CSV table of C-alpha atoms in Angstrom, one decimal:
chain,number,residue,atom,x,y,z
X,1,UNK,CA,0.0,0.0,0.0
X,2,UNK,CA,1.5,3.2,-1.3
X,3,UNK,CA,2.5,5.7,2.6
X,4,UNK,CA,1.2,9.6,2.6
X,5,UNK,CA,3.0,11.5,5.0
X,6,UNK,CA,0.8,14.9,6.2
X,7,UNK,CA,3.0,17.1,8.1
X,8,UNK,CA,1.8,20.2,10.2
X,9,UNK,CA,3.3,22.4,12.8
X,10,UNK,CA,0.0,24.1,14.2
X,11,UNK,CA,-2.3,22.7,16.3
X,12,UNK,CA,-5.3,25.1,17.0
X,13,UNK,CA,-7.5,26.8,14.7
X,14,UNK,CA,-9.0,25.6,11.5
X,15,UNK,CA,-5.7,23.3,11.3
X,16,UNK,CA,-7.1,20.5,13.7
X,17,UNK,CA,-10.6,20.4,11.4
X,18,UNK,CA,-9.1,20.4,7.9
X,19,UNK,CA,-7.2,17.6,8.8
X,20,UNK,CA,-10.2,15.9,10.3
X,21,UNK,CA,-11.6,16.5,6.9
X,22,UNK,CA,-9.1,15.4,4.6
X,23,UNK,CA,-9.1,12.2,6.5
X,24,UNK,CA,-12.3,11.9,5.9
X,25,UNK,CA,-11.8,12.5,1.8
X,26,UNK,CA,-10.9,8.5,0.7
X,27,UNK,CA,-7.4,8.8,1.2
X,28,UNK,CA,-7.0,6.2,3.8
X,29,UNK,CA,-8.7,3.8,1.4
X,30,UNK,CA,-5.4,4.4,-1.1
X,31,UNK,CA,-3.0,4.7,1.5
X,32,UNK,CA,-1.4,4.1,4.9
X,33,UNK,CA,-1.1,7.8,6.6
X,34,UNK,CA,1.6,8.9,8.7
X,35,UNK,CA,0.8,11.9,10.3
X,36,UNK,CA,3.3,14.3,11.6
X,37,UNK,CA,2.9,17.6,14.0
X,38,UNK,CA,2.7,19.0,17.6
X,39,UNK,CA,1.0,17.3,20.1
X,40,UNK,CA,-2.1,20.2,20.1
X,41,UNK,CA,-2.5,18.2,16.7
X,42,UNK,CA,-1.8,14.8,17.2
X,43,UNK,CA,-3.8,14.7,20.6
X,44,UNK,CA,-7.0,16.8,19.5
X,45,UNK,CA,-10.1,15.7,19.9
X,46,UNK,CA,-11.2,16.0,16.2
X,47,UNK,CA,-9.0,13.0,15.0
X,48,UNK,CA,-10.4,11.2,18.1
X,49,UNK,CA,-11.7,8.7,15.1
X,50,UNK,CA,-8.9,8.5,13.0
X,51,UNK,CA,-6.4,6.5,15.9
X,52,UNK,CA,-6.7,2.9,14.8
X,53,UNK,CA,-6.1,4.1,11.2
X,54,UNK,CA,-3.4,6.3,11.1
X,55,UNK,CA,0.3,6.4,12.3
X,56,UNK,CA,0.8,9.4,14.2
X,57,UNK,CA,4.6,11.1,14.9
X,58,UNK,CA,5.3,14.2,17.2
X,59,UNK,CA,7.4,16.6,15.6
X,60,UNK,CA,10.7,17.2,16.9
X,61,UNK,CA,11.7,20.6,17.4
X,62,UNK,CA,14.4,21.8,18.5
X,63,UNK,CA,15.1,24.8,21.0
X,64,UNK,CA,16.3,27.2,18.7
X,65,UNK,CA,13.5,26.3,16.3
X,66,UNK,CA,11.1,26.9,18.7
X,67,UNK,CA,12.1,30.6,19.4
X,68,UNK,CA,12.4,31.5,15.5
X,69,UNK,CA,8.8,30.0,15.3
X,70,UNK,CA,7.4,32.2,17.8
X,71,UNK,CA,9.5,35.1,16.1
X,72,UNK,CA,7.1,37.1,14.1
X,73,UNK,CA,8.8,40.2,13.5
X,74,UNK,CA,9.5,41.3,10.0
X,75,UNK,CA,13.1,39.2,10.0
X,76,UNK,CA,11.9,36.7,12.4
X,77,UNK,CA,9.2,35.6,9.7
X,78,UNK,CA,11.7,35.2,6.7
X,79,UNK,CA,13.5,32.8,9.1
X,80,UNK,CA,10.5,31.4,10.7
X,81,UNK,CA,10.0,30.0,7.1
X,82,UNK,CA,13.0,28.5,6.4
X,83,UNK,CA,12.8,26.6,9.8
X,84,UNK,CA,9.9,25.4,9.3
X,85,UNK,CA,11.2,24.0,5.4
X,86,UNK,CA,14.2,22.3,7.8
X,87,UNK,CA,11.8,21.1,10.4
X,88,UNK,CA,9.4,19.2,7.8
X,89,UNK,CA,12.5,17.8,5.8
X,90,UNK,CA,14.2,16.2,8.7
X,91,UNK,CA,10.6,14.7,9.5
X,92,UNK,CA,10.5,13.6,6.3
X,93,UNK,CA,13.4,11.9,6.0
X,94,UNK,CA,13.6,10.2,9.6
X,95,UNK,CA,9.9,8.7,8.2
X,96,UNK,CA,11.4,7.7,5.0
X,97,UNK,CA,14.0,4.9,7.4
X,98,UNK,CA,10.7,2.9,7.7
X,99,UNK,CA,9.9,3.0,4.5
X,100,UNK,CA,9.5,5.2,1.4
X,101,UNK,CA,6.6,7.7,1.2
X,102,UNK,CA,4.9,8.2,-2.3
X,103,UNK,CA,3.2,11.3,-1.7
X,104,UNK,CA,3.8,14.4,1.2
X,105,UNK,CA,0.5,16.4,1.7
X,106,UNK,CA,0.6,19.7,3.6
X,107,UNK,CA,-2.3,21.2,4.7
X,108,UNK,CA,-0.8,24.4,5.3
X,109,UNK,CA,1.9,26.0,3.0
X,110,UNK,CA,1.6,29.5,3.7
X,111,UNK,CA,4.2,29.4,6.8
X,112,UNK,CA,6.9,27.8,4.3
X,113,UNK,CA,5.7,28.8,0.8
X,114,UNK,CA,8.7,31.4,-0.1
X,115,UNK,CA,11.4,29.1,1.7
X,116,UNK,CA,10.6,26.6,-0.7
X,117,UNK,CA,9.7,28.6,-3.7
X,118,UNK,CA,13.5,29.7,-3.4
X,119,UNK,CA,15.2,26.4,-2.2
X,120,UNK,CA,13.2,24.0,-3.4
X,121,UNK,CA,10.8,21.1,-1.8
X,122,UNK,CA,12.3,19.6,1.7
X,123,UNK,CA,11.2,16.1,-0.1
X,124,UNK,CA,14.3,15.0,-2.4
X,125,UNK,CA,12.5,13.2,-5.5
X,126,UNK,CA,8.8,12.6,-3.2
X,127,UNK,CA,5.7,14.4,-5.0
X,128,UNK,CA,3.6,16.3,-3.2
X,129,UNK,CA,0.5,18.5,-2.9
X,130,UNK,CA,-0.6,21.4,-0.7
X,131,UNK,CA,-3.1,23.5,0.5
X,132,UNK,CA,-2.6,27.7,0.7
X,133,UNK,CA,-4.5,30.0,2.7
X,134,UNK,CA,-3.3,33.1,2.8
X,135,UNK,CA,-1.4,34.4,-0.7
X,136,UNK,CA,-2.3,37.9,-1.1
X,137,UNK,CA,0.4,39.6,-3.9
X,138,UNK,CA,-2.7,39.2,-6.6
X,139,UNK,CA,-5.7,40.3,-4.0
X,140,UNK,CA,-6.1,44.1,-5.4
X,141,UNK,CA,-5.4,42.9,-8.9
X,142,UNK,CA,-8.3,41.0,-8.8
X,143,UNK,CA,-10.6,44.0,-7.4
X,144,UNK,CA,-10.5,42.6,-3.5
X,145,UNK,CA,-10.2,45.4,-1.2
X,146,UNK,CA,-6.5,45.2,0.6
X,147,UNK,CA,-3.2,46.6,0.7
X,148,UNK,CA,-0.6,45.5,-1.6
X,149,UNK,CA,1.7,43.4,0.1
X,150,UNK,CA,5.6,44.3,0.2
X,151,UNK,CA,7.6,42.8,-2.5
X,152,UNK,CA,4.4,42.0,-4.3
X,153,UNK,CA,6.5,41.8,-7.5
X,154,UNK,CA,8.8,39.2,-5.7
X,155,UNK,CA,6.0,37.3,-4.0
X,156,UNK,CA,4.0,36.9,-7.6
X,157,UNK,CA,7.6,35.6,-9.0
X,158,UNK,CA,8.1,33.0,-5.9
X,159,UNK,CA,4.6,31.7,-6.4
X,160,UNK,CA,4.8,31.1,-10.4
X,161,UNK,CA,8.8,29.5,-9.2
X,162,UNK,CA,7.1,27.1,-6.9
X,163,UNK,CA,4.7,26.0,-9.5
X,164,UNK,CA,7.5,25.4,-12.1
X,165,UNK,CA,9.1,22.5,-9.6
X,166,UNK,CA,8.2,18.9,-10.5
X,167,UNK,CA,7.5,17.4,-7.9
X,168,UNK,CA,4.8,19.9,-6.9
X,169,UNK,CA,1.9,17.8,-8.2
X,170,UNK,CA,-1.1,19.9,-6.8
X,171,UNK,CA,-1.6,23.7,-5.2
X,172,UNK,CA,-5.1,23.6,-3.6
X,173,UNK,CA,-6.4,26.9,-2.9
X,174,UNK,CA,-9.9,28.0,-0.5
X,175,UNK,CA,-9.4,31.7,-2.4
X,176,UNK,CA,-11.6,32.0,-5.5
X,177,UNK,CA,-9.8,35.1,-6.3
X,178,UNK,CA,-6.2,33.0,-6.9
X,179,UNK,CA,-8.2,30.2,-8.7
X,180,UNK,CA,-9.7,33.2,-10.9
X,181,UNK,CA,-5.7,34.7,-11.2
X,182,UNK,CA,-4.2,31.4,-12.0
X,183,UNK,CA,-6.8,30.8,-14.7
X,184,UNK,CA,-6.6,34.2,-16.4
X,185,UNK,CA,-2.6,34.1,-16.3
X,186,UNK,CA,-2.5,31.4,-19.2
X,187,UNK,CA,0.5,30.3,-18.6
X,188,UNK,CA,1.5,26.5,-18.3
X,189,UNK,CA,2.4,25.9,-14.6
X,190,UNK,CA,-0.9,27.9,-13.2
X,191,UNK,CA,-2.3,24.4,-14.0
X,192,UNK,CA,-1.8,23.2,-11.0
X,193,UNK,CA,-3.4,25.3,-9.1
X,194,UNK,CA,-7.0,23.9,-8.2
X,195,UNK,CA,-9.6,25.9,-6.4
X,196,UNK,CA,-10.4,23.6,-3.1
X,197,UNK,CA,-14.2,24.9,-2.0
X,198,UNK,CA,-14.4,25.7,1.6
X,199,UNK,CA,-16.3,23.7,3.7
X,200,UNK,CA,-18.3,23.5,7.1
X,201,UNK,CA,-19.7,20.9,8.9
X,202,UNK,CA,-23.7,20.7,8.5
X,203,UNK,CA,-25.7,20.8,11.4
X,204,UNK,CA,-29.4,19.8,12.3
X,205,UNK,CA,-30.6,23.2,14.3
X,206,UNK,CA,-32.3,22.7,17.5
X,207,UNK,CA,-35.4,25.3,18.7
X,208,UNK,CA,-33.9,28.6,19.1
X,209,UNK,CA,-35.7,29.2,22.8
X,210,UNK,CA,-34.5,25.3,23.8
X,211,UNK,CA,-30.9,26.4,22.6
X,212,UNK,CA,-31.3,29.6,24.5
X,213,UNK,CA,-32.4,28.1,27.8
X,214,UNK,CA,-29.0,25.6,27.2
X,215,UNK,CA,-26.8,28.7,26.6
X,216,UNK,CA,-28.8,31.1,29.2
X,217,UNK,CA,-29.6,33.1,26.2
X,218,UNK,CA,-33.1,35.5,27.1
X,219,UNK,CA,-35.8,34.5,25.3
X,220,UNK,CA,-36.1,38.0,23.7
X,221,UNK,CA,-32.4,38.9,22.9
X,222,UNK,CA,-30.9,39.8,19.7
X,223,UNK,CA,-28.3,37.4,20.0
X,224,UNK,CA,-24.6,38.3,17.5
X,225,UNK,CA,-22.4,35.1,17.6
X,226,UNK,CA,-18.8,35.3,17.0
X,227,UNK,CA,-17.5,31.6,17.1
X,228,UNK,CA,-14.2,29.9,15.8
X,229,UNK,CA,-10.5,31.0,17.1
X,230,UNK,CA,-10.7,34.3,18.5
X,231,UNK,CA,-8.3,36.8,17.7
X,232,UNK,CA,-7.9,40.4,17.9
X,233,UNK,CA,-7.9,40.5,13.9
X,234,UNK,CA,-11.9,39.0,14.5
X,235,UNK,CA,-13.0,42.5,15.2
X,236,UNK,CA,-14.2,41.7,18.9
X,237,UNK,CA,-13.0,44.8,20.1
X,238,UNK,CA,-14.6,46.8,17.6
X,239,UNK,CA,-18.0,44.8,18.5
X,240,UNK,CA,-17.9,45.2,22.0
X,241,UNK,CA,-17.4,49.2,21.3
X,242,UNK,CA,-20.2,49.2,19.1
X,243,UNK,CA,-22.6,48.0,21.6
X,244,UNK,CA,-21.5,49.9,24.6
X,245,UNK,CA,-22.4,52.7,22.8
X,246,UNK,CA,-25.6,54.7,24.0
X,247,UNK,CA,-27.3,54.2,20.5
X,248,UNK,CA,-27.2,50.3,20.1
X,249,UNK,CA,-30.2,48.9,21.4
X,250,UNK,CA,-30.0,47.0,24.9
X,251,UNK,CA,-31.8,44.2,23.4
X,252,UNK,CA,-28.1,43.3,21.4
X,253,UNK,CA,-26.2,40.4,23.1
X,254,UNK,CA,-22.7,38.6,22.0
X,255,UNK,CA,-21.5,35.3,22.4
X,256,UNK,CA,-17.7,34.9,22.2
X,257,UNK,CA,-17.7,30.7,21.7
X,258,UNK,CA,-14.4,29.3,20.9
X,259,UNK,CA,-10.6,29.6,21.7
X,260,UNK,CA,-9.3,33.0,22.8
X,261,UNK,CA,-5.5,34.5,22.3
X,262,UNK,CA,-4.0,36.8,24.6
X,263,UNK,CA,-5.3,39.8,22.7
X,264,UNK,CA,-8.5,38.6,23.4
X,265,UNK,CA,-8.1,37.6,26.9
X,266,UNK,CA,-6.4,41.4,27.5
X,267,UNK,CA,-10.3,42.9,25.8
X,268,UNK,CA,-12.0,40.8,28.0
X,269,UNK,CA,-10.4,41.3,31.5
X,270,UNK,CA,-11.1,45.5,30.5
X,271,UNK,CA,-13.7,47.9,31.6
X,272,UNK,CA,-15.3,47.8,28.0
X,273,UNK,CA,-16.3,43.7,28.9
X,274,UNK,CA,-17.1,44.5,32.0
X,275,UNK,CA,-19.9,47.1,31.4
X,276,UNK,CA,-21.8,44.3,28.5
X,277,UNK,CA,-21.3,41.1,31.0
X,278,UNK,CA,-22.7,43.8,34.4
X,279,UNK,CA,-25.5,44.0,31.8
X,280,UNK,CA,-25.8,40.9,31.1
X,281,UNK,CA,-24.9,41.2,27.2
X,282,UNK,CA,-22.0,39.5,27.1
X,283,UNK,CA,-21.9,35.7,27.1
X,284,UNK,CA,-18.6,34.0,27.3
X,285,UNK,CA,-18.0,30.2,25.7
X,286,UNK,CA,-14.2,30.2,25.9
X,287,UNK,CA,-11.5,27.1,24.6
X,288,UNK,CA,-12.3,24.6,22.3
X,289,UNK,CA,-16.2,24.4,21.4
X,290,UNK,CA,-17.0,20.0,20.7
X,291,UNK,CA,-18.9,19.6,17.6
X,292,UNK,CA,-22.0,18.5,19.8
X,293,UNK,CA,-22.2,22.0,21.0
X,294,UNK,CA,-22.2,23.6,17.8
X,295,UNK,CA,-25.8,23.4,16.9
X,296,UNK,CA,-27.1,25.5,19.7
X,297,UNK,CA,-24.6,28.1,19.5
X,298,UNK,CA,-26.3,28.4,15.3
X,299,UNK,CA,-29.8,27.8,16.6
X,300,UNK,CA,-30.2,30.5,19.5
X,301,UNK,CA,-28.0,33.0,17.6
X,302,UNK,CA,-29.7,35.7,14.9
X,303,UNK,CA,-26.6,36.8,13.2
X,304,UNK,CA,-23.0,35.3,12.6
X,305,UNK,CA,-20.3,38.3,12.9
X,306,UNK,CA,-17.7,37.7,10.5
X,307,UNK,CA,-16.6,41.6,10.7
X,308,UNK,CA,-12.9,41.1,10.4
X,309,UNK,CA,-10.1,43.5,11.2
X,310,UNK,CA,-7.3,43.6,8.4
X,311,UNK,CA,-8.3,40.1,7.9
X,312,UNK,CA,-7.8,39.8,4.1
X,313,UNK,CA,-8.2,35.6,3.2
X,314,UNK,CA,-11.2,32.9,3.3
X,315,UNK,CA,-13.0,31.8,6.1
X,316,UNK,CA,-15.4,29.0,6.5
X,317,UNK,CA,-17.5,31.1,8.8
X,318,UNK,CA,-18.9,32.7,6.1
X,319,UNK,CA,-19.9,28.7,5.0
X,320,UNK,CA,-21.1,28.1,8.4
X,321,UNK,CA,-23.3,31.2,8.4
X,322,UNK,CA,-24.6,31.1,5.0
X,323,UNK,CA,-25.4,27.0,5.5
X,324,UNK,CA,-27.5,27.8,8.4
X,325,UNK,CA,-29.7,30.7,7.2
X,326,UNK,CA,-27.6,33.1,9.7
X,327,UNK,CA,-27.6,36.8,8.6
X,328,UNK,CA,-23.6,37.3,8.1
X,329,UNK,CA,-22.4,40.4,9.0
X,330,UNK,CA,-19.2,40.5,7.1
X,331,UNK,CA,-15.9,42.9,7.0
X,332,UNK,CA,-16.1,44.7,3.5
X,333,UNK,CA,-12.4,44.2,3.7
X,334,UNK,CA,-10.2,41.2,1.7
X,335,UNK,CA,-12.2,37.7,0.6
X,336,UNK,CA,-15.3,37.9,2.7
X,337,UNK,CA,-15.8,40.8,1.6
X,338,UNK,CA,-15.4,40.9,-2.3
X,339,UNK,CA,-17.8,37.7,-2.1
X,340,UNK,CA,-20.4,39.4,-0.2
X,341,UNK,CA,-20.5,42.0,-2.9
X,342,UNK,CA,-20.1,39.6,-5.8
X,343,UNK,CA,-22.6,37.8,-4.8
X,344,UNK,CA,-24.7,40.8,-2.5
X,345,UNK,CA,-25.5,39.0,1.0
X,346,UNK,CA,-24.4,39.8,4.4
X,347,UNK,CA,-24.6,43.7,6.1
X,348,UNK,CA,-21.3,44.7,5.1
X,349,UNK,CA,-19.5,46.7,7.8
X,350,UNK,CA,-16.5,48.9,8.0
X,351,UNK,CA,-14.7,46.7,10.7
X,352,UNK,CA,-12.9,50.1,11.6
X,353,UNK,CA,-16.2,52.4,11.9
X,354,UNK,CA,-18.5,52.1,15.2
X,355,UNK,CA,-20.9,53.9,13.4
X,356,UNK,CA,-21.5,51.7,10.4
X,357,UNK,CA,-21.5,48.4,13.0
X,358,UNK,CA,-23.9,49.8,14.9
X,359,UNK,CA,-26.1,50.3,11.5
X,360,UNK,CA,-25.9,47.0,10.8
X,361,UNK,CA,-26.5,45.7,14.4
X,362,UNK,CA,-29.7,47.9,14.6
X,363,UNK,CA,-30.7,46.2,11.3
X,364,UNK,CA,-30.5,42.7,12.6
X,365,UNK,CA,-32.3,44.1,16.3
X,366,UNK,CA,-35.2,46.0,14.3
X,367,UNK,CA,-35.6,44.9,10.5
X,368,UNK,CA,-34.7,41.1,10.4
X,369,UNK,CA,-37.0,40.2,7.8
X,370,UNK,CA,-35.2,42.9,5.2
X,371,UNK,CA,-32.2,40.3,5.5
X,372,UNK,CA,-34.6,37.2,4.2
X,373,UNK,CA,-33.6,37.9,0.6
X,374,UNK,CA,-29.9,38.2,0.9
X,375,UNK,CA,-29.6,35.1,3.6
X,376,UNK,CA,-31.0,33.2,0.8
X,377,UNK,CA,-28.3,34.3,-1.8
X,378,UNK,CA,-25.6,33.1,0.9
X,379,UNK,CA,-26.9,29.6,0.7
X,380,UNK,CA,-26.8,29.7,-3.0
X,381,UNK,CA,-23.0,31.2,-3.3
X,382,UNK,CA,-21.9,28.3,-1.2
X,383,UNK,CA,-24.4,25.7,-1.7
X,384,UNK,CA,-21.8,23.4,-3.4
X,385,UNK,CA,-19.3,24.4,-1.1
X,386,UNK,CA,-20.0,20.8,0.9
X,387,UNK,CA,-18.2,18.2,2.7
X,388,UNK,CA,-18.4,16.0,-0.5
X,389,UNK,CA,-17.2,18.8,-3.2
X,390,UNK,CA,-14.2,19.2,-0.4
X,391,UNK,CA,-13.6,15.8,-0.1
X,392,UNK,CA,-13.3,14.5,-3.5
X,393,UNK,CA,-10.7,17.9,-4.6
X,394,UNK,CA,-8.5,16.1,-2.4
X,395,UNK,CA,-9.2,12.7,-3.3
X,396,UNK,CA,-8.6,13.5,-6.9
X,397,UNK,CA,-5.3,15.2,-6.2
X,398,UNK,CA,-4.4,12.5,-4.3
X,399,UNK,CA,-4.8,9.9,-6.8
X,400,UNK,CA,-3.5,12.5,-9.5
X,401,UNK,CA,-0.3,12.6,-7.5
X,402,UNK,CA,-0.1,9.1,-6.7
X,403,UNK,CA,1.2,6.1,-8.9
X,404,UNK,CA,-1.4,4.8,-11.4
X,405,UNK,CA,-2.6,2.0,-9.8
X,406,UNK,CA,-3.8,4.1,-6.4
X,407,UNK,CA,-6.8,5.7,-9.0
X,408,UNK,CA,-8.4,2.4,-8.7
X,409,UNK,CA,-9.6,2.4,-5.2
């Protein structure tokens, strides 16, 4: 049986599920799976089922490694990269001793992508495929609102260079607007580049007022949910000024539901939090949220903020929300939103104006049914963005990659 090896150094975030999901794609029926990354990863509870099938490895990192990985200043990150192409080659080839591997997946390219535009895959003569997140040198080229990254020039040169290699079978991408640029560019090695449709898991909703009695909701609150891995780039600071302010109606509640950073943690502990949770607005479902959770936090909530700071990439929240008939109300900045206007859903905010959140938080509170039509448009724009349209764009890269006989299974 042909050996994948998925190697990834994060362990929180999105990174836990998408590997949940591409286990869940077929490729354990044409393979034997190694996987390889921190123990947040290797331990977490979304791979819970995936123990008796794969082979899973701890990454080693070393002391030094560890400090340039938690180095993100402007030096710190070019160096963060090429660590992190040394850390994934040495995995690689310590794995290889037990056997040869016909195919290296990673999930998550963006923390290495330049390093090995410039030097050249970790793998010696092993294909592999990837998934990127987070390019950005074509974003205002293809009418998405954000700055133009330094080096743009350079950056566009890397990422046509790392599709030139050969043993770079696949680049999976969640961003429509890179499928869209590698399409238009016409030349030869853009081939590669697939677009990978983000996905969410699908939930059966509960009754709103029996989710709301399990959350301590009120019955007759405007409830905003901001759920996933909380950052200070998720606008929550932004929110929280928004509704402390005199002209946002009392009847507004948040619920912060998921993992929470430092920034986060700093917002919460201040005298902003403290006024919403003395009023009783503010409801807090910190660390990791278990999937049988999930439907009540949808079901009791009337709107899904996705109202993101200088955040400029995909996000499957906008899947989530549009999946589950949730008003989203959406940055106007980077992916979110550009699809939110090419496809016109969502209230689309100025994540850096008070005044134009609190007009789209007294739309939800006061005028719900004026969203009706544009919910609806949200379910259409990512109706086929499903767990089976994700799972078989990996499955087919997979068996594209592998040796002929894998495309059988």
């Amino acid at each position: 049986m042909h050996r994948i090896l998925i190697l990834d150094v994060a362990g929180s975030g999105h990174h836990p599920s998408y590997l949940r999901r591409i286990l869940q794609s077929g490729i354990l029926r044409v393979a034997h799976v190694i996987i390889a990354g921190p123990s947040s990863l290797i331990e977490h509870a979304e791979l819970d089922d995936f123990r008796t099938q794969c082979d899973f490895y701890p990454l080693a990192i070393l002391p030094h490694e560890q400090h340039r990985l938690r180095d993100f200043s402007a030096k710190g990150l070019v160096l963060r990269e090429f660590t992190l192409r040394a850390i994934y080659g040495r995995t690689w080839r310590t794995l290889s001793r037990n056997g040869a591997f016909q195919l290296v997946l990673l999930p998550m390219l963006d923390g290495c992508v330049n390093a090995i535009a410039l030097r050249g895959s970790p793998f010696g003569t092993t294909p592999w495929i990837s998934i990127t997140m987070r390019m950005q040198f074509h974003l205002r080229n293809m009418g998405v609102l954000a700055p133009s990254p330094s080096a743009r020039l350079l950056r566009q040169a890397l990422f046509h260079h790392l599709l030139q290699q050969p043993t770079l079978q696949s680049l999976l991408t969640i961003d429509p607007t890179l499928a869209e640029y590698a399409a238009q560019s016409g030349r030869t090695e853009c081939g590669k580049v697939r677009y990978l449709p983000d996905t969410c898991n699908d939930y059966v909703l509960m009754d709103k007022a029996a989710a709301r009695e399990q959350l301590h909701i009120p019955a007759d609150a405007t409830l905003i949910l901001a759920y996933g891995a909380l950052n200070e780039r998720k606008g929550i600071f932004a929110l929280l000024q928004a509704m402390a302010q005199p002209a946002c109606s009392k009847a507004v509640h948040l619920l912060l539901a998921g993992s929470q950073d430092d920034g986060v943690k700093t917002i919460l502990a201040g005298h902003l939090a403290a006024h919403l949770l003395a009023e009783g607005r503010l409801h807090l479902l910190p660390g990791y949220v278990p999937e049988e959770d999930v439907p009540a936090l949808l079901s009791a909530s009337d709107a899904l903020w996705i109202g993101y700071v200088d955040f400029y990439t995909m996000s499957n929240i906008l899947v989530l929300a549009a999946h589950h008939n949730l008003p989203p109300i959406v940055s106007e900045q980077g992916i979110i939103g550009w699809l939110a206007r090419k496809h016109d859903f969502g209230l689309i905010v100025d994540p850096h104006s008070q005044g134009s959140i609190l007009s789209a938080l007294r739309i939800v509170a006061d005028d719900p049914a004026s969203l009706t039509d544009a919910t609806r448009r949200a379910y259409t724009a990512f109706e086929a963005h499903n767990s089976a349209s994700f799972q078989r764009t990996i499955l087919d890269a997979v068996a594209f990659a592998l040796p002929a006989s894998s495309e059988q299974a």
